[in-house]
Short mmCIF file of C-alpha atoms in Angstrom, two decimals:
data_model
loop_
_atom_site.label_atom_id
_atom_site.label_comp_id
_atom_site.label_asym_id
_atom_site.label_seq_id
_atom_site.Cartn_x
_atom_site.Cartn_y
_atom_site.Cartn_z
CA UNK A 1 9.30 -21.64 49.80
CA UNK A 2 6.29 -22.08 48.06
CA UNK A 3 6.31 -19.98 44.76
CA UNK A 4 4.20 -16.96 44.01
CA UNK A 5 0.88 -17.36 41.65
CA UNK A 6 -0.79 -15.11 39.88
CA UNK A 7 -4.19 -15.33 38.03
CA UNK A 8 -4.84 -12.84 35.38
CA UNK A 9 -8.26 -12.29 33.56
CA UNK A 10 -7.30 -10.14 30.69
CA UNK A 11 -6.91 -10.69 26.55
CA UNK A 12 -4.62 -13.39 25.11
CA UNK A 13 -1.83 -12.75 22.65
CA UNK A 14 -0.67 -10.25 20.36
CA UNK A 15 -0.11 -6.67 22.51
CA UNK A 16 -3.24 -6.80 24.68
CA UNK A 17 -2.03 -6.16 28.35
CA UNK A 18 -2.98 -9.39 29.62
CA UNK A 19 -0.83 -10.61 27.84
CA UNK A 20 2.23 -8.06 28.66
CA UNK A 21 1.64 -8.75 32.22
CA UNK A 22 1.55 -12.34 31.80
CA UNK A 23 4.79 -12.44 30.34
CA UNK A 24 6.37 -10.03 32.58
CA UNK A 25 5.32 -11.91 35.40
CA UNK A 26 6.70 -15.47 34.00
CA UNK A 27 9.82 -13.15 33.98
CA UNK A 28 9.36 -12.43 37.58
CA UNK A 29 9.10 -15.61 38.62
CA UNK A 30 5.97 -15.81 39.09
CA UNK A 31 3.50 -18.81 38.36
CA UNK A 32 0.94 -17.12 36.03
CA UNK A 33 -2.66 -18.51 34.47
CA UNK A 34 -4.45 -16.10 31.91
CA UNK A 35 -7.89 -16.41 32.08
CA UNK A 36 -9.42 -15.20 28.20
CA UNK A 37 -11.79 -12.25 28.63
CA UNK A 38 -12.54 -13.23 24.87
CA UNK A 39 -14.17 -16.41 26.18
CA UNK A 40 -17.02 -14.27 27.77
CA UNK A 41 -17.78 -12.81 23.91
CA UNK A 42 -17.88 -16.24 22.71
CA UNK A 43 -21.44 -15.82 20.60
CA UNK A 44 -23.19 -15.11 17.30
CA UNK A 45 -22.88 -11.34 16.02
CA UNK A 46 -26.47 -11.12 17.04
CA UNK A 47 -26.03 -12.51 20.75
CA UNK A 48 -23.28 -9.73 20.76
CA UNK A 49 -25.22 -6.79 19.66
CA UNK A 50 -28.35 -7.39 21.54
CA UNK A 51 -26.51 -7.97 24.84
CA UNK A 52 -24.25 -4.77 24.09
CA UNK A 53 -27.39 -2.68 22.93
CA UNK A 54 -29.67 -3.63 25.09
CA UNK A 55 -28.27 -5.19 28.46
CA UNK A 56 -26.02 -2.94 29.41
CA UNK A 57 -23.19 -3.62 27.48
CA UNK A 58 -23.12 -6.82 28.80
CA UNK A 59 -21.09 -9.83 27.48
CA UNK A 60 -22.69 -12.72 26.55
CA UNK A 61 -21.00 -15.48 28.88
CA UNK A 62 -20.61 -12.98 31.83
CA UNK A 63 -22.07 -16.09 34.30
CA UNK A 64 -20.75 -18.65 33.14
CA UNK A 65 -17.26 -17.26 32.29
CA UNK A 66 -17.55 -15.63 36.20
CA UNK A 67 -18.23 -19.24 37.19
CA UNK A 68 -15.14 -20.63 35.28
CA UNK A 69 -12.71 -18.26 36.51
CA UNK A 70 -14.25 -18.70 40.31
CA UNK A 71 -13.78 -22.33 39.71
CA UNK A 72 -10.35 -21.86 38.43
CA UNK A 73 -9.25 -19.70 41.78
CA UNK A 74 -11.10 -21.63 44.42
CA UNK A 75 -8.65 -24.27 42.83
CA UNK A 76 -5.40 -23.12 42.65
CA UNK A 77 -5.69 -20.31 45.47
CA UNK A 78 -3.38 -17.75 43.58
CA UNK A 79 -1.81 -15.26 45.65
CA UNK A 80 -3.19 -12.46 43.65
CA UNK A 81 -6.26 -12.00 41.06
CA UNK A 82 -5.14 -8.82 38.57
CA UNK A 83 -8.16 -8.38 35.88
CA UNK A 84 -7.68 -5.84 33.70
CA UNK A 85 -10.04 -2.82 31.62
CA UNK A 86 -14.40 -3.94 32.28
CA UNK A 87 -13.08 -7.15 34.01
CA UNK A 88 -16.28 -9.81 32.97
CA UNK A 89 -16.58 -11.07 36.41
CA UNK A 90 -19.68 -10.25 39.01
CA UNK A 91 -19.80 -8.95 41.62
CA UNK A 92 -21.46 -12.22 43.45
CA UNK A 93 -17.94 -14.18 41.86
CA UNK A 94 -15.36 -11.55 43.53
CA UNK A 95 -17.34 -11.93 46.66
CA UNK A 96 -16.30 -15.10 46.84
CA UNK A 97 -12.68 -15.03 45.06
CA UNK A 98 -11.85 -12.56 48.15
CA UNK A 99 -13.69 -15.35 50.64
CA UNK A 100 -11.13 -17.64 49.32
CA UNK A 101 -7.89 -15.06 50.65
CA UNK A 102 -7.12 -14.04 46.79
CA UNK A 103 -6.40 -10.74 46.65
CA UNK A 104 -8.32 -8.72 44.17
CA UNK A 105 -6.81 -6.31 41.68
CA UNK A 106 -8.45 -4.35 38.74
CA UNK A 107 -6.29 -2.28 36.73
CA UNK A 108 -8.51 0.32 34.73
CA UNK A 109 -7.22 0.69 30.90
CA UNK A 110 -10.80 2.41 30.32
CA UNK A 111 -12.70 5.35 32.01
CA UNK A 112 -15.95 3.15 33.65
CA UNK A 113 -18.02 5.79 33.14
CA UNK A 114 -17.49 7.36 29.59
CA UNK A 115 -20.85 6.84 28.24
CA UNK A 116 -20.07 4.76 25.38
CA UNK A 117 -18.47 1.83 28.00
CA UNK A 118 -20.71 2.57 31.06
CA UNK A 119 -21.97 -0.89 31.97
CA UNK A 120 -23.76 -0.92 36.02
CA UNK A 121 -23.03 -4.55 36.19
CA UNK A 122 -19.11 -3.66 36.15
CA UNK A 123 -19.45 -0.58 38.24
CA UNK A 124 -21.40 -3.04 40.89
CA UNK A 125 -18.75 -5.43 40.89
CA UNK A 126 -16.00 -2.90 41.76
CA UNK A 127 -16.62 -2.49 45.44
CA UNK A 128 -15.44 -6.01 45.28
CA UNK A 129 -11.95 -5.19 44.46
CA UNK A 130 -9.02 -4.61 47.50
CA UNK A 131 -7.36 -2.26 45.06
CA UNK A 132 -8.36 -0.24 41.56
CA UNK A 133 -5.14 0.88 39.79
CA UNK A 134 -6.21 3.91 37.68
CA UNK A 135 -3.69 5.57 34.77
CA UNK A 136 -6.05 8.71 35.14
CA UNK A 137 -6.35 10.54 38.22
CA UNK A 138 -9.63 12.15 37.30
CA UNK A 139 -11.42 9.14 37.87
CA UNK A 140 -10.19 8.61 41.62
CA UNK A 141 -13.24 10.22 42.91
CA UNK A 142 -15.53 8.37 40.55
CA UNK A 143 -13.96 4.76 41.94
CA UNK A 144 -13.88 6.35 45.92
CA UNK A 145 -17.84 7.31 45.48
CA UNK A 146 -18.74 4.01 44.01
CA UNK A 147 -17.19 1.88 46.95
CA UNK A 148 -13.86 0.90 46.15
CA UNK A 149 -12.12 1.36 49.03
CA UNK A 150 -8.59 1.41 48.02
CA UNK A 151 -8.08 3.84 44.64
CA UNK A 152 -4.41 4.34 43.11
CA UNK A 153 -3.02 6.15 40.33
CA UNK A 154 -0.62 4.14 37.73
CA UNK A 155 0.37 5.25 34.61
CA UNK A 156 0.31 3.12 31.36
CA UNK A 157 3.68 1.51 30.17
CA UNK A 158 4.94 -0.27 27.35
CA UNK A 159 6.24 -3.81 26.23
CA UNK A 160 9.67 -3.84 24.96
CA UNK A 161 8.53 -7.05 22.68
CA UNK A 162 6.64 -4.31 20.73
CA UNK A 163 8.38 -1.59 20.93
CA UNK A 164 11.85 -1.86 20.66
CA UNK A 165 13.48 -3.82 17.02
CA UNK A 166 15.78 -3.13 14.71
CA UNK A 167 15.87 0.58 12.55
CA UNK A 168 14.64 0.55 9.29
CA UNK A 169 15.82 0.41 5.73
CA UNK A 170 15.72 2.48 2.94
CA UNK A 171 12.99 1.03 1.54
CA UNK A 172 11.12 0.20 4.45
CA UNK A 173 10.97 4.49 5.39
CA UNK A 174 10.38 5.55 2.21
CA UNK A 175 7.57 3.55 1.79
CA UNK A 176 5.87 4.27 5.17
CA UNK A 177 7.18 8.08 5.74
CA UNK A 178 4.97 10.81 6.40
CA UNK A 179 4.78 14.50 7.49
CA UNK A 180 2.65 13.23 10.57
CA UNK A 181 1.51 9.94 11.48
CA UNK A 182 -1.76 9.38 14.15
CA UNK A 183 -2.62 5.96 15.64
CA UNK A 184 -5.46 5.74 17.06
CA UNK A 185 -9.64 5.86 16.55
CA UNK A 186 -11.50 8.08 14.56
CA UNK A 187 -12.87 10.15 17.91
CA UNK A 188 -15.00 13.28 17.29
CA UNK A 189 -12.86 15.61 18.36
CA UNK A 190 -9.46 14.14 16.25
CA UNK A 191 -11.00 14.65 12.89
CA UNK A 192 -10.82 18.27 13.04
CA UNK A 193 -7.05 18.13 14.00
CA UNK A 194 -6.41 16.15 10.89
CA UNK A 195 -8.53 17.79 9.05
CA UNK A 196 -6.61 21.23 9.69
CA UNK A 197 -3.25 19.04 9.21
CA UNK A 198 -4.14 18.23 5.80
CA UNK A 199 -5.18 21.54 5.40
CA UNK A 200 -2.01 23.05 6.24
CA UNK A 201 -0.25 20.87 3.12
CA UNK A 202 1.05 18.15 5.40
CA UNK A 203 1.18 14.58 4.71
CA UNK A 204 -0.90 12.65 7.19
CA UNK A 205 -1.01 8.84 7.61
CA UNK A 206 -3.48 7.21 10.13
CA UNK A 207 -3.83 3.83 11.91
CA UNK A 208 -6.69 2.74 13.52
CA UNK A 209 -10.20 2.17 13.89
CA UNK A 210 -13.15 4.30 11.89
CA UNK A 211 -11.51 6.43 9.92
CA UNK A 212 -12.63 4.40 6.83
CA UNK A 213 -16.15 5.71 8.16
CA UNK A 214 -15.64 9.35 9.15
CA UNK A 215 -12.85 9.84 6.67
CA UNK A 216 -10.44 13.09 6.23
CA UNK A 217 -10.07 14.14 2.35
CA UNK A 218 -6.63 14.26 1.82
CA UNK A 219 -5.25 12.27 4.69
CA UNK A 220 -3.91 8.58 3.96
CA UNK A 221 -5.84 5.55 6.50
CA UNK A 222 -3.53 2.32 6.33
CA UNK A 223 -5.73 0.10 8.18
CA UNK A 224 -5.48 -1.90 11.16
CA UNK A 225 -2.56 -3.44 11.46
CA UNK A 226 0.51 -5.59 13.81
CA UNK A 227 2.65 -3.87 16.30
CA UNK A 228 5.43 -4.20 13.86
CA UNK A 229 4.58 -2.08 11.39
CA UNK A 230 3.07 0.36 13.85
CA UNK A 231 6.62 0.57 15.33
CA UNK A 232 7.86 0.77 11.69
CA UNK A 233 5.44 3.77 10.57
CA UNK A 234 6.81 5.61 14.10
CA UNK A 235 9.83 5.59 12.84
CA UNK A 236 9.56 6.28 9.35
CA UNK A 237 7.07 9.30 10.20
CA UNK A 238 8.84 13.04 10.59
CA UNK A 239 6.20 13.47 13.18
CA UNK A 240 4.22 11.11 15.44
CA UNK A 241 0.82 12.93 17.00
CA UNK A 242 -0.37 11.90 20.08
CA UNK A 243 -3.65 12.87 21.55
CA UNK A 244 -5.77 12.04 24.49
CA UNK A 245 -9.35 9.77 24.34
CA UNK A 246 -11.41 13.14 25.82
CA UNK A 247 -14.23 10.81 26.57
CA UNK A 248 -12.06 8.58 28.66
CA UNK A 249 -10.85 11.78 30.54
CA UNK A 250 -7.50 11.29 29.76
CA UNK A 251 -3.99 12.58 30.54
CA UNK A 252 -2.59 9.91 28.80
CA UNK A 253 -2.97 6.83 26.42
CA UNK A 254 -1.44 3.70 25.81
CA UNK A 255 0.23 5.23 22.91
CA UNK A 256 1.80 8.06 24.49
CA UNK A 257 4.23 6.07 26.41
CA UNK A 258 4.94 3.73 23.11
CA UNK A 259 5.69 5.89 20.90
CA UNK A 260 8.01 7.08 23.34
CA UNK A 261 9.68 3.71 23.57
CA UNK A 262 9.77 3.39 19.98
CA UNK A 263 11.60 6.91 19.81
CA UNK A 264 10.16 9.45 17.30
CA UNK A 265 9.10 13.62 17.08
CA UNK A 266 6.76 13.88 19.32
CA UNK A 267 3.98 16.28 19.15
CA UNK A 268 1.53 15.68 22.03
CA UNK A 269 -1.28 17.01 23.39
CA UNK A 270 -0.52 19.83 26.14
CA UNK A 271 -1.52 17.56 29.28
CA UNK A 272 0.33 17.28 32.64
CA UNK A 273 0.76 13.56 32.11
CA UNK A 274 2.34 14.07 28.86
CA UNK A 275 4.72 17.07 30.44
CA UNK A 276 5.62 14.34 33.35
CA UNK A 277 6.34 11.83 30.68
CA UNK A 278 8.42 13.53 28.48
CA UNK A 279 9.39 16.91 29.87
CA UNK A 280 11.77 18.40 27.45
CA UNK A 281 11.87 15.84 25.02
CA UNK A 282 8.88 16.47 23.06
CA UNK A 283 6.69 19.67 21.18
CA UNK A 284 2.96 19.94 23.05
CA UNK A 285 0.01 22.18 21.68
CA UNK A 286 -3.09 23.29 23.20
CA UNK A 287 -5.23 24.47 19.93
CA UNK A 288 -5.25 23.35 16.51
CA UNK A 289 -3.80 26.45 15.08
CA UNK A 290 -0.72 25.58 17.85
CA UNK A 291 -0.66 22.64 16.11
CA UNK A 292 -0.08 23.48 12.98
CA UNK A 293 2.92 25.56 13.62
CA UNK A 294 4.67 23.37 15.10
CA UNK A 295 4.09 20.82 13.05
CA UNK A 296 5.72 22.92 10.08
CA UNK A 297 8.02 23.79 12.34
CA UNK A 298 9.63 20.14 13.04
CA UNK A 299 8.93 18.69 10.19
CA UNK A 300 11.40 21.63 8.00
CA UNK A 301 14.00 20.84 10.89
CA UNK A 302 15.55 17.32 10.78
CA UNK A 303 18.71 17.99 13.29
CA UNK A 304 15.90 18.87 15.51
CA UNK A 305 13.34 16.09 14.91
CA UNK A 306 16.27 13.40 15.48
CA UNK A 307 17.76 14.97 18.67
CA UNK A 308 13.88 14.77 20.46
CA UNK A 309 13.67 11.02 19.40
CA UNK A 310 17.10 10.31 20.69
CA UNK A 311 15.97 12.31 23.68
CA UNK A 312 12.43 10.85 24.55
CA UNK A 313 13.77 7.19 23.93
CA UNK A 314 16.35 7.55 26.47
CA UNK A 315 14.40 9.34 29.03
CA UNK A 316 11.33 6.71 28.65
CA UNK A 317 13.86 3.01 28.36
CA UNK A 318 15.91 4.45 31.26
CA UNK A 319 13.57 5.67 33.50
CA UNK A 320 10.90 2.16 34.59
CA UNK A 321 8.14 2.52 32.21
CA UNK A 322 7.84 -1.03 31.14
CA UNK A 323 4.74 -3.10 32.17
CA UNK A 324 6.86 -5.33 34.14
CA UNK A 325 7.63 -2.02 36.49
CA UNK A 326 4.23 -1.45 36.23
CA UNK A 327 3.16 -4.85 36.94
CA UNK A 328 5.68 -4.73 40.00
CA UNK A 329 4.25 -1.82 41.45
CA UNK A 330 1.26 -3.60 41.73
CA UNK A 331 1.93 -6.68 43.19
CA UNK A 332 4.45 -4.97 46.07
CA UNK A 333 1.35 -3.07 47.00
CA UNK A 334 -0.83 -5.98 46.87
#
């Protein structure tokens, strides 16, 4: 029997999700090539910017990277094609990928049309695809009205690799502990929920991007940094945050399922994707003064605090949430 193939177009390395699915598929069984997306980027800082600013959000190499991966496919006639987030391929290149009896998969990390990402050559290209897989359902109608005739609703998962290690010593959580730890960008409408965190005489450490821009007097930004120490500061924190991307019209990020997997206090964002993934097993607020309380609330009550991460790390390792369920989900239905 001849074995299954699979080509991905996605990032390379470290925790992107190309990357997850690529090893989750080796797992599998599955014969796997990764096609880069960072070879479509592959300019000067000034190619970059002006094709970003003023093309659409274009990538530099979208041709000639479409042309590789075309090349690539027409080739080795994979079973399945599974790009993942603003895929750089045309629409003209999946046109023919499908000619060739690949079937074409897009998994959608990123709302297409939150204004800040909104590129038409992607959203021209998508009627190309036999199936979108979307981890937010209010984007279903979006995909259905702009041709894609086959629109399905996944959430996001984890990847053990990154998620799961040994606990921490002494030195290692004193170092890193906090009242309440957020990872994740400096949007618009987080800083005020920091802001009324540090307010409130809490201790508040951040990873991520822009908050060395838009800072929050009194709050503590550590930077970008590797999975490991994220998983690290999860643990060492008395409370992890986790909030929605409101521009991506979320229910649900990346993070919410990881720090799940990781196992800390979770206070989330009152969504129904967050009360489907964690049900009892974490604290949820839907205004900032909410918030607040229970923040105090968990972080004066340790007993409590250790029973929900016991609780929400069982519920989310024992219950399919790793990318390689996601990743089968997918490829049964494809």
């Amino acid at each position: 029997m001849r074995q299954r193939s699979l080509a991905i177009v996605g990032h390379q390395g470290l925790t992107h999700l190309g990357e997850s699915f690529r090893q989750a598929a080796r797992a599998d069984g599955w014969t796997v090539r990764l096609y880069d997306m960072a070879e479509s980027e592959r300019a000067s800082r000034l190619v970059r910017s002006v094709a970003w600013r003023l093309l659409g959000h274009r990538p530099p190499r979208l041709r000639s990277f479409s042309s590789y991966v075309l090349t690539g496919l027409e080739h080795d006639r994979p079973d399945v094609l599974l790009t993942t987030g603003q895929s750089p391929l045309t629409a003209a290149a999946l046109r023919r990928i499908g000619a060739a009896c690949v079937h074409r998969v897009n998994f959608s990390t990123d709302d297409p049309w939150n204004p800040s990402m909104r590129a038409q050559w992607f959203l021209k290209a998508l009627p190309e695809y036999d199936t979108v897989w979307t981890p937010r359902d209010t984007t279903t109608t979006d995909f259905l009205q702009a041709g894609v005739r086959d629109v399905r609703v996944l959430p996001f998962g984890y990847d053990p690799v990154h998620c799961i290690g040994p606990s921490l010593d002494p030195e290692e959580r004193n170092r890193l502990a906090c009242d309440v730890l957020f990872v994740g960008g400096a949007d618009v409408d987080r800083q005020p929920l920091v802001a009324a965190l540090v307010s409130a005489g809490l201790s508040v450490a951040l990873y991520g991007g822009y908050w060395d821009r838009y800072p929050v007097p009194g709050a503590e930004w550590r930077g970008h940094v590797g999975a490991e120490t994220i998983r690290k500061a999860t643990l060492a924190a008395r409370v992890a945050l986790v909030l929605v991307r409101r521009a991506n019209r979320d229910g649900h990020t990346m993070r919410s399922v990881e720090v799940g997997a990781i196992g800390s206090c979770i206070l989330a964002e009152d969504t129904p994707d967050h009360r489907a993934i964690y049900g009892d097993a974490a604290a949820f607020f839907d205004t900032p003064a909410a918030m607040v309380q229970q923040a105090h609330a968990l972080v004066a009550n340790a007993a409590r605090r250790e029973a929900m991460a016991a609780s929400v790390r069982e519920q989310i390792r024992s219950s399919g949430h790793t990318y390689k369920d996601r990743l089968r989900t997918i490829l049964s239905a494809a």
